[in-house]
Coordinates of C-alpha atoms and ligand atoms in Angstrom, one line a residue:
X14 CA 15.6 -8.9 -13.1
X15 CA 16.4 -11.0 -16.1
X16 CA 13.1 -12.5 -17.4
X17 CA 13.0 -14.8 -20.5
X18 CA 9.3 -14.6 -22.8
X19 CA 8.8 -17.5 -24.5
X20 CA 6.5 -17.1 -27.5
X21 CA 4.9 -20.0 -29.1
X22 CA 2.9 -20.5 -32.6
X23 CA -0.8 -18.8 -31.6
X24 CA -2.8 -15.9 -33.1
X25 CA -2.3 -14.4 -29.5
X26 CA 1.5 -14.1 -30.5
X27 CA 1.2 -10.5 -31.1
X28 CA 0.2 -9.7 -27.6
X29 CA 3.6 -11.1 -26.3
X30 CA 4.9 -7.9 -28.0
X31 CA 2.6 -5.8 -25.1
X32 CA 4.2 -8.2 -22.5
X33 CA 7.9 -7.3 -23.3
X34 CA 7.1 -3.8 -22.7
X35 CA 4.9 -3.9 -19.5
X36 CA 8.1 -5.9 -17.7
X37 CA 10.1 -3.6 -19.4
X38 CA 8.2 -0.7 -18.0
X39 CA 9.0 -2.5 -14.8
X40 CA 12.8 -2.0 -14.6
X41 CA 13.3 -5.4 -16.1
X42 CA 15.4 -6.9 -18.8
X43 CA 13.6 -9.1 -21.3
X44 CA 15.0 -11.7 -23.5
X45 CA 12.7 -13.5 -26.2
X46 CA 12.5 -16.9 -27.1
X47 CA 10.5 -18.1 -29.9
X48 CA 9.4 -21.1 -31.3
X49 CA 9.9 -21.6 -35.1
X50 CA 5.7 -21.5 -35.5
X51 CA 5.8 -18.2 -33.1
X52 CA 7.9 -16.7 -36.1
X53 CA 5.0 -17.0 -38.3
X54 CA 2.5 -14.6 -36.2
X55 CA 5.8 -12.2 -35.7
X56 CA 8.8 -11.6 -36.8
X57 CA 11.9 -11.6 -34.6
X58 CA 13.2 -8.3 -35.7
X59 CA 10.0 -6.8 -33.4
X60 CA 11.1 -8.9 -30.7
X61 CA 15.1 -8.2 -31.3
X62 CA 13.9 -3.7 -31.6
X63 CA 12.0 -4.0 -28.3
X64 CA 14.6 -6.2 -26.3
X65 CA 17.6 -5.0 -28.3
X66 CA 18.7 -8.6 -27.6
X67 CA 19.5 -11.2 -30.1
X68 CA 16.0 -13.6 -30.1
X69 CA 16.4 -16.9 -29.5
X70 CA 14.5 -19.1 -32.5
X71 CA 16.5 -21.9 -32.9
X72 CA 18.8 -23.9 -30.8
X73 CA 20.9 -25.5 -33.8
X74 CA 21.3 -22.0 -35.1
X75 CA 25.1 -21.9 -36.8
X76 CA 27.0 -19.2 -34.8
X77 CA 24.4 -19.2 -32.3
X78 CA 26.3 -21.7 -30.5
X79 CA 29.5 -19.3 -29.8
X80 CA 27.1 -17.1 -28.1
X81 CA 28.0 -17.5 -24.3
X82 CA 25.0 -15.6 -23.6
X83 CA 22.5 -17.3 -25.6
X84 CA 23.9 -20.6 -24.0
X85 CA 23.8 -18.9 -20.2
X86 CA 20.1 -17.8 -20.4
X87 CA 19.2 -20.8 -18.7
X88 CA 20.8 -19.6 -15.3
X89 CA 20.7 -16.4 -15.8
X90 CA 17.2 -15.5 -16.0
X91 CA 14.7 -15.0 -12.9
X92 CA 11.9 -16.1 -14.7
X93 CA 10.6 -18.2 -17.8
X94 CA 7.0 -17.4 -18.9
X95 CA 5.9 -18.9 -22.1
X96 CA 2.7 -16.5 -23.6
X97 CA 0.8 -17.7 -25.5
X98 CA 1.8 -21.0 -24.6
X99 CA -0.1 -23.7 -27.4
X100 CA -0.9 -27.2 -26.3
X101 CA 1.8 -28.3 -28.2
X102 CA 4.6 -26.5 -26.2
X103 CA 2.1 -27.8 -22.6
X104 CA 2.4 -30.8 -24.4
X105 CA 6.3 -30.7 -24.6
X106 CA 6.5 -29.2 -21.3
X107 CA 5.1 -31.8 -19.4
X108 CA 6.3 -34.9 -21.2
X109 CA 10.2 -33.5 -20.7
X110 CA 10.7 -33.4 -24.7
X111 CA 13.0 -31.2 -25.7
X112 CA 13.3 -30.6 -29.7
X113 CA 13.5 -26.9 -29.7
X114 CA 15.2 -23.9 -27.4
X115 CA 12.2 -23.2 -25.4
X116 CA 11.6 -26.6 -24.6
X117 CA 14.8 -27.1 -23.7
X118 CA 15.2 -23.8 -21.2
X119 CA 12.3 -24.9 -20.1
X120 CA 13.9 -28.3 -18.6
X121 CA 17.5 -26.3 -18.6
X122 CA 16.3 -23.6 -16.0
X123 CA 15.6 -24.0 -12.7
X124 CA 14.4 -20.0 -12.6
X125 CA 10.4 -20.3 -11.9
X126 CA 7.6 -20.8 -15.1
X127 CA 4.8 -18.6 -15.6
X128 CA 3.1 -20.2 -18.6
X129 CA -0.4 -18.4 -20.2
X130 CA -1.8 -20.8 -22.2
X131 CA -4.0 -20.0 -25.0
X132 CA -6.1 -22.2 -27.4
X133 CA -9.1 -23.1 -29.0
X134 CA -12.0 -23.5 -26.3
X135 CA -12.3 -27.2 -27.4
X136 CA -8.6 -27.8 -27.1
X137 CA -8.6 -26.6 -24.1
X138 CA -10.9 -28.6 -22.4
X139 CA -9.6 -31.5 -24.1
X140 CA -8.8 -34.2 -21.3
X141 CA -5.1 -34.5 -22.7
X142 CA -4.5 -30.7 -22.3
X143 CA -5.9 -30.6 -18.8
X144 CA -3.6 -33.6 -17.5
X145 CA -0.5 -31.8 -19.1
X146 CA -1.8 -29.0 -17.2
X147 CA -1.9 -30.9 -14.0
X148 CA 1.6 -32.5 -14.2
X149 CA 3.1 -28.9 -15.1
X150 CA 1.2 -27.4 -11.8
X151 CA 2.1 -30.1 -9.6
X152 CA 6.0 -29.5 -10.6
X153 CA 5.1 -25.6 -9.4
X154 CA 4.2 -23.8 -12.9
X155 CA 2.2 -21.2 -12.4
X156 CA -0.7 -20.2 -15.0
X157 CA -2.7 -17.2 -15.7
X158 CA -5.9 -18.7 -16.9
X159 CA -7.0 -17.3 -20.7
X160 CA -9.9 -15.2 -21.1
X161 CA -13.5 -15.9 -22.5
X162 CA -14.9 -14.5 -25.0
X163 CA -14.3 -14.9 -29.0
X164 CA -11.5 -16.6 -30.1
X165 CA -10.1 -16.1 -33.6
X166 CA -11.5 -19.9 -34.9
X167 CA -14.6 -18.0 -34.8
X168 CA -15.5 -20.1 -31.5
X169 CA -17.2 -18.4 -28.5
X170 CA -15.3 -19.5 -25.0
X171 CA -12.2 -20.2 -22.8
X172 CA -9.2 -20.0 -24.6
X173 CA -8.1 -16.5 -25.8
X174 CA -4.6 -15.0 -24.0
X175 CA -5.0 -13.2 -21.2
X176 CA -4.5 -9.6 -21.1
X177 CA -1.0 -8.1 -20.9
X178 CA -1.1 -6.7 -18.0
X179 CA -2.1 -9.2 -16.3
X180 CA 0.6 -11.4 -17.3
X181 CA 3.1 -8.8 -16.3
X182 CA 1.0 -8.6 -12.9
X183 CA 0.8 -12.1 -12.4
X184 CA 5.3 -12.2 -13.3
X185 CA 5.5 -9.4 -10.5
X186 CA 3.7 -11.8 -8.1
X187 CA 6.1 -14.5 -8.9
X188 CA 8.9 -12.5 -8.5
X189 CA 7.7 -10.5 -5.1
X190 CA 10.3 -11.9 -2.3
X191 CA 8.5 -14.2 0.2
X192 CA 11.6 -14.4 2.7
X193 CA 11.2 -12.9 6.3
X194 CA 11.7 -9.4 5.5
X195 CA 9.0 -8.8 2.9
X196 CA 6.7 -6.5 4.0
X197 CA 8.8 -5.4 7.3
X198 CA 9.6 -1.7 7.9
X199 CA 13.4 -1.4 7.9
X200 CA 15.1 1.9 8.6
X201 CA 18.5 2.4 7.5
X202 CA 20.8 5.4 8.5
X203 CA 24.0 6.0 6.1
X204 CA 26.3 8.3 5.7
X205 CA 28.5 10.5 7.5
X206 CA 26.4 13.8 9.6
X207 CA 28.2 17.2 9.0
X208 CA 28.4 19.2 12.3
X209 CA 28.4 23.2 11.2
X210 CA 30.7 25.6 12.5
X211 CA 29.7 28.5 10.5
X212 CA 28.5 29.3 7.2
X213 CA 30.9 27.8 5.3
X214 CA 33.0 25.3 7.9
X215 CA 32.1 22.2 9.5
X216 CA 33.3 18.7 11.4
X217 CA 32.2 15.6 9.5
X218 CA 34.0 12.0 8.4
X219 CA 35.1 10.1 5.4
X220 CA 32.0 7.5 5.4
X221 CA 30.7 7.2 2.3
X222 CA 27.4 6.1 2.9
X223 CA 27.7 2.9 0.0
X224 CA 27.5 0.4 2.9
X225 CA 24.4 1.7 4.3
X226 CA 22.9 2.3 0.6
X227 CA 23.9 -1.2 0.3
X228 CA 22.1 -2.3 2.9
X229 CA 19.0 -0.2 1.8
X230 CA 18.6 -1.7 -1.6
X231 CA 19.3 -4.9 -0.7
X232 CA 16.5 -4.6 2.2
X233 CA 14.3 -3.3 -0.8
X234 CA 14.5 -5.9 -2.9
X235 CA 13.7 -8.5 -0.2
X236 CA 11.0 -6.6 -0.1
X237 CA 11.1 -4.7 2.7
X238 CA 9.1 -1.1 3.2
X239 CA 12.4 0.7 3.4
X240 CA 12.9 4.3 5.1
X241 CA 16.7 5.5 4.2
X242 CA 17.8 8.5 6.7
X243 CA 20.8 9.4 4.5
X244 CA 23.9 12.4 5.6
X245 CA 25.4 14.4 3.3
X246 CA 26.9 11.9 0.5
X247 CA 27.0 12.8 -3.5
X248 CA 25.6 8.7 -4.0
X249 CA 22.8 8.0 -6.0
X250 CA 20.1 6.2 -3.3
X251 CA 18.6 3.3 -4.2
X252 CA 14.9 2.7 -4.6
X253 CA 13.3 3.1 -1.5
X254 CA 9.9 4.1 -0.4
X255 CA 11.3 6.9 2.0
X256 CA 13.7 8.7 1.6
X257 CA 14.9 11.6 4.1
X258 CA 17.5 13.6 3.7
X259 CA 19.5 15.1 7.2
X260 CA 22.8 16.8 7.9
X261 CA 23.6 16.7 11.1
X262 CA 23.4 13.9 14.1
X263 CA 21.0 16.1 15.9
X264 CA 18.6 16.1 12.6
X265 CA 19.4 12.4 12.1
X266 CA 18.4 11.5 15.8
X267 CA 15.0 13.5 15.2
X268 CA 14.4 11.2 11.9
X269 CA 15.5 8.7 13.9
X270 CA 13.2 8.6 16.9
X271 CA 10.4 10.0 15.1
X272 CA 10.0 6.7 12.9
X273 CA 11.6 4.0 14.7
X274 CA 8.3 2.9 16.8
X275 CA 6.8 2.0 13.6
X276 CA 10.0 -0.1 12.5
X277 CA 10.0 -3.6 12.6
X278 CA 14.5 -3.1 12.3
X279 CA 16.4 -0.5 12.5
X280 CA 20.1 -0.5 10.9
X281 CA 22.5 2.1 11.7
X282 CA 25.0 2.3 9.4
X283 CA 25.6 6.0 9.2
X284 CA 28.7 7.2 10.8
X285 CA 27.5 9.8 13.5
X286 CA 29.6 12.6 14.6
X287 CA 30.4 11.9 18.6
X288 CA 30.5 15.8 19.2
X289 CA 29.3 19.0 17.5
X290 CA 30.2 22.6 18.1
X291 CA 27.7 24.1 20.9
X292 CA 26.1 26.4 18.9
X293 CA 27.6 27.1 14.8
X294 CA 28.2 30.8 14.7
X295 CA 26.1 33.0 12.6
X296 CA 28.6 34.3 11.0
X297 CA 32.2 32.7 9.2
X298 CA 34.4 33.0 12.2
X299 CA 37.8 35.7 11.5
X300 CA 41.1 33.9 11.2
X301 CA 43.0 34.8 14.4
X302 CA 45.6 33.6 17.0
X303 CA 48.1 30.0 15.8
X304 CA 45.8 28.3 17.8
X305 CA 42.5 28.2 18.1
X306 CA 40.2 26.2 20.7
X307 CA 37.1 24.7 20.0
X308 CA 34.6 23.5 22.6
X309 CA 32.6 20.7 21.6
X310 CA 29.4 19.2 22.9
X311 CA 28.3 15.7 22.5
X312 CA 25.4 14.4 20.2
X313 CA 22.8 12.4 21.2
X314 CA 23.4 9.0 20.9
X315 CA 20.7 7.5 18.7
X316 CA 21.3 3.7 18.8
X317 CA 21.7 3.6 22.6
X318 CA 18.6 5.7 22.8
X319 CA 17.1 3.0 20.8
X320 CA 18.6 0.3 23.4
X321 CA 17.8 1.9 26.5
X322 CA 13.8 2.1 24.7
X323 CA 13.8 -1.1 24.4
X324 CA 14.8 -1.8 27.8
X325 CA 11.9 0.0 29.2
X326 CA 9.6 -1.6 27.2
X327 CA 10.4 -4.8 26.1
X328 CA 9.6 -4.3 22.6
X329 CA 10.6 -2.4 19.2
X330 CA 12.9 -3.4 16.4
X331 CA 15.7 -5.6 16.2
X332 CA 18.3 -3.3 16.4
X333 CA 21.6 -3.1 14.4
X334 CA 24.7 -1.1 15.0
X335 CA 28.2 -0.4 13.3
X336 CA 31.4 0.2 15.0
X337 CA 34.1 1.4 13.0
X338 CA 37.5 0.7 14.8
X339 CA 41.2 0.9 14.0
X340 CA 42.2 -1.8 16.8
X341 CA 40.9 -4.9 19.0
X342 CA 37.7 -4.4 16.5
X343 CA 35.7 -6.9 17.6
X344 CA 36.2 -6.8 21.1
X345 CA 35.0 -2.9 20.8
X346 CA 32.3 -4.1 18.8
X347 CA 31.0 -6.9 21.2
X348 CA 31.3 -4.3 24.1
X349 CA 29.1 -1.8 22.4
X350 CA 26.7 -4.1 21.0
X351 CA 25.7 -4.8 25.2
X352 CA 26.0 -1.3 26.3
X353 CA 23.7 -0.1 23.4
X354 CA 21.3 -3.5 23.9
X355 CA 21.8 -4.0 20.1
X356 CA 20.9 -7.9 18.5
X357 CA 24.0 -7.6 16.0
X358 CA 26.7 -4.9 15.8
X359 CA 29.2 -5.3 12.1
X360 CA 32.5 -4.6 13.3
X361 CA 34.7 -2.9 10.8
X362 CA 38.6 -2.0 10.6
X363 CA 38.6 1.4 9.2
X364 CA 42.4 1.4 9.2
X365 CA 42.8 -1.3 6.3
X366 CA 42.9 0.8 2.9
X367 CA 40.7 -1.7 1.5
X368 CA 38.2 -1.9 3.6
X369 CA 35.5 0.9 5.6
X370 CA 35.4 3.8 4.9
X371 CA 35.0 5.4 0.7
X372 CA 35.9 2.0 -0.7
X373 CA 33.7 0.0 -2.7
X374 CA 34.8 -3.4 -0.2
X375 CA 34.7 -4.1 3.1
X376 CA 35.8 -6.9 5.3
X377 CA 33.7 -6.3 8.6
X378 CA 32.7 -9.3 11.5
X379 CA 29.1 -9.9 12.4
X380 CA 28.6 -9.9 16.5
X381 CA 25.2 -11.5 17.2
X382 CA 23.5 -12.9 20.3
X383 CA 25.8 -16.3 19.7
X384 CA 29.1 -15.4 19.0
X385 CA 30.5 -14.0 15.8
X386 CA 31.2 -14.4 12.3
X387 CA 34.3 -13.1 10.4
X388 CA 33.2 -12.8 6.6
X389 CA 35.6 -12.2 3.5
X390 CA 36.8 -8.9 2.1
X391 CA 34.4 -8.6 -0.3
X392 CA 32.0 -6.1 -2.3
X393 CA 29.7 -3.7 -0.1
X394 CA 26.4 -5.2 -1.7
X395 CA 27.6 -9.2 -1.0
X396 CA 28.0 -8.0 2.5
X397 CA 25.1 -6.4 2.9
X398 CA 23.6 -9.6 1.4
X399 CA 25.1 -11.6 4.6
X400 CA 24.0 -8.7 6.9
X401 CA 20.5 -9.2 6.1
X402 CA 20.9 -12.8 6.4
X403 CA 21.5 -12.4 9.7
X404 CA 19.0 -10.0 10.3
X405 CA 16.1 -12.6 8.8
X406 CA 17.5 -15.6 10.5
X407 CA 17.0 -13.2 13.9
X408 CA 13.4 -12.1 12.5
X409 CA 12.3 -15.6 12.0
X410 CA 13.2 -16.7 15.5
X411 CA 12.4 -13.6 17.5
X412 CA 9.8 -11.5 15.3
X413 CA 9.9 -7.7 16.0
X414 CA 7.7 -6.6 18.9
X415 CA 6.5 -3.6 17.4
X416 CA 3.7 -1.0 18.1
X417 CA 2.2 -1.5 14.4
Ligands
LIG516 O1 29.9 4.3 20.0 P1 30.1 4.4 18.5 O2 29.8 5.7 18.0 O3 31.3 3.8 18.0 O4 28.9 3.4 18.0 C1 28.7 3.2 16.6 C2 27.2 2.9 16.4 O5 26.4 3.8 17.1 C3 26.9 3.1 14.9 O6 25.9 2.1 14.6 C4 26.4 4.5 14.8 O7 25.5 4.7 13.7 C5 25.7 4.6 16.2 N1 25.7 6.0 16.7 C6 24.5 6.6 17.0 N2 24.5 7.9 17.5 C7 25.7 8.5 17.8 C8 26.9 7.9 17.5 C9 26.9 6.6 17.0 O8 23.5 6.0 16.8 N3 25.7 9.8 18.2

């Protein structure tokens, strides 16, 4: 996430140094914005080495003004927290005036404000800084309150910054996703499963595994308690908070089955082998004959397994399938989505060359209880991002009957 720091003129200026890094520290990218007073408790060349951004001091700034990314913070960032925030900048803030580059982000974005105001005890209580305070929660500010204690005017009381971290905890808390799947246990398979022949031979397919790592992260950000069961593929996973590695469908259905009571959805992307050798032979198997004859058997299927679970019992996760098809794909796909009792099934056309399977695109139709939706070729991770849309519309009117 992109987060802007806004730092304005108070002795507590220093401590917004300690806030860049603890977001930092976090996998974000900080930008800084400081008032001209700010610049008198630090100088912008800390600011500038920690962010290795270009700080923002002065709106009016000549060349500034070419800068498309200096002019683009306002909808590019996630957040806007001003620490310490003086009652002049509250002041500013809730009056709408706009005289310098923080005040103006401020009305510019429409990204959320965490502000951590910090003052002179007195100040602080004063009647005009507590309205200002008011007006800014009532428009959806959010605040983390200063400490007590003493306060560089030599004054004993509310007023002094609040602690680092818990400015960074309290910008975590703002940023936590509050849609339906936050906090849901989503299982996503990926990739293709490698069926062994012998030591050194095997059946497998050309999936990639990016779409179902797609659909991973994206479930992880939305906060969702992902578990990825990912085949054989050379990608880089994205954060998740399980991650199990298998090879073939019979190891994946294990993984599988083992976790999916617990799931609240379970999204299988991976592309499973229909059949595997009977038994792999111990040993690499001699060249022979022209021909040779392989007898295969076939794999358990995991997503009807799922289905015919759910039958029995009239519960367990919303249940998503893939169907990879060369022709009539949707038709295929709407025929297996009933005879696997699935709630959505992507169909995709694996024979277009830019879309399916080891491309970074796909172009795939959505089959869902109420008809279907064709969506654009576009980018794995936008599709995942309408995938899980789907997926939370279904949550919110039919929550997951699970056993946790
Ligand atoms: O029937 P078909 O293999 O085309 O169905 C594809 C869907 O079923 C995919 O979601 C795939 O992950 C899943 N599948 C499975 N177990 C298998 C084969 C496919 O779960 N053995």
């Amino acid at each position: 996430m992109l987060i802007a720091v806004g730092v304005s003129g108070g002795i507590g200026a220093y401590k917004a140094v300690e806030v860049v890094r603890g977001l930092q520290r976090r996998g974000h990218d900080v930008v800084a914005v400081m008032t001209a007073n700010a610049t008198r408790f630090v100088g912008p060349i800390t600011f500038e080495a920690i962010t290795r951004r270009p700080v923002i001091t002065d709106q009016f700034e000549a060349g500034a003004n070419a800068d498309i990314e200096h002019i683009a913070i306002a909808s590019t960032i996630d957040l806007l927290i001003i620490a310490p925030a003086t009652a002049n900048i509250l002041g500013k803030l809730a009056n709408g005036i706009a005289d310098d580059f923080l005040s103006t982000l401020y009305l510019a974005t429409r990204a959320p404000v965490l502000v951590a105001p910090a003052m002179n005890t007195q100040m602080f209580a004063h009647e005009a800084v507590r309205s200002n305070l008011d007006a800014l929660a009532a428009r959806g500010v959010r605040f983390v309150e200063p400490g007590e204690g003493y306060l560089a005017c030599g004054w004993i009381g509310k007023g002094r910054l609040a602690e680092p971290d818990e400015i960074v905890a309290a910008a975590e808390d703002v940023l936590r996703p509050r849609g339906p799947l936050r906090s849901q246990r989503v299982l996503v398979t990926a990739g293709p499963t490698y069926e062994d022949v012998d030591p050194v031979r095997y059946l497998g397919n050309r999936s990639s595994g990016r779409m179902g790592f797609a659909i991973a992260g994206e479930a992880a950000r939305r906060g969702a308690e992902v578990t990825l069961v990912a085949g054989p593929t050379s990608l880089d996973p994205p954060p998740v908070r399980e991650l199990v590695r298998v090879r073939s469908a019979e190891q994946m259905h294990a993984a599988v089955l083992g976790r999916a009571d617990d799931m609240h959805v379970v999204v299988m992307a991976a592309a499973v082998a229909d059949y595997a050798p009977i038994e792999p032979s111990d040993q690499k198997v001699p060249k022979g004959g022209d021909t040779v004859t392989m007898v295969l058997k076939k794999t358990p299927d995991i997503l009807a397994e799922l289905g015919r679970r759910r039958i029995a019992s009239g519960g367990g996760p919303l249940l998503v399938g893939f169907a990879a098809e060369t022709e009539r794909v949707v038709a295929h796909a709407a025929a297996k989505r009933e005879s696997k009792h699935a709630d959505l099934f992507v169909a995709n056309d694996v024979s277009r060359a830019d879309a399916g399977f080891g491309v970074d695109t796909n172009a795939v139709t959505i089959v869902g209880p109420d008809g279907s939706e064709t969506l654009p070729l576009q980018s794995k991770s936008r599709v995942a991002i309408a995938i899980l849309d789907r997926i939370e519309a279904l949550l919110t009117a039919h929550p997951a009957k699970t056993s946790g």
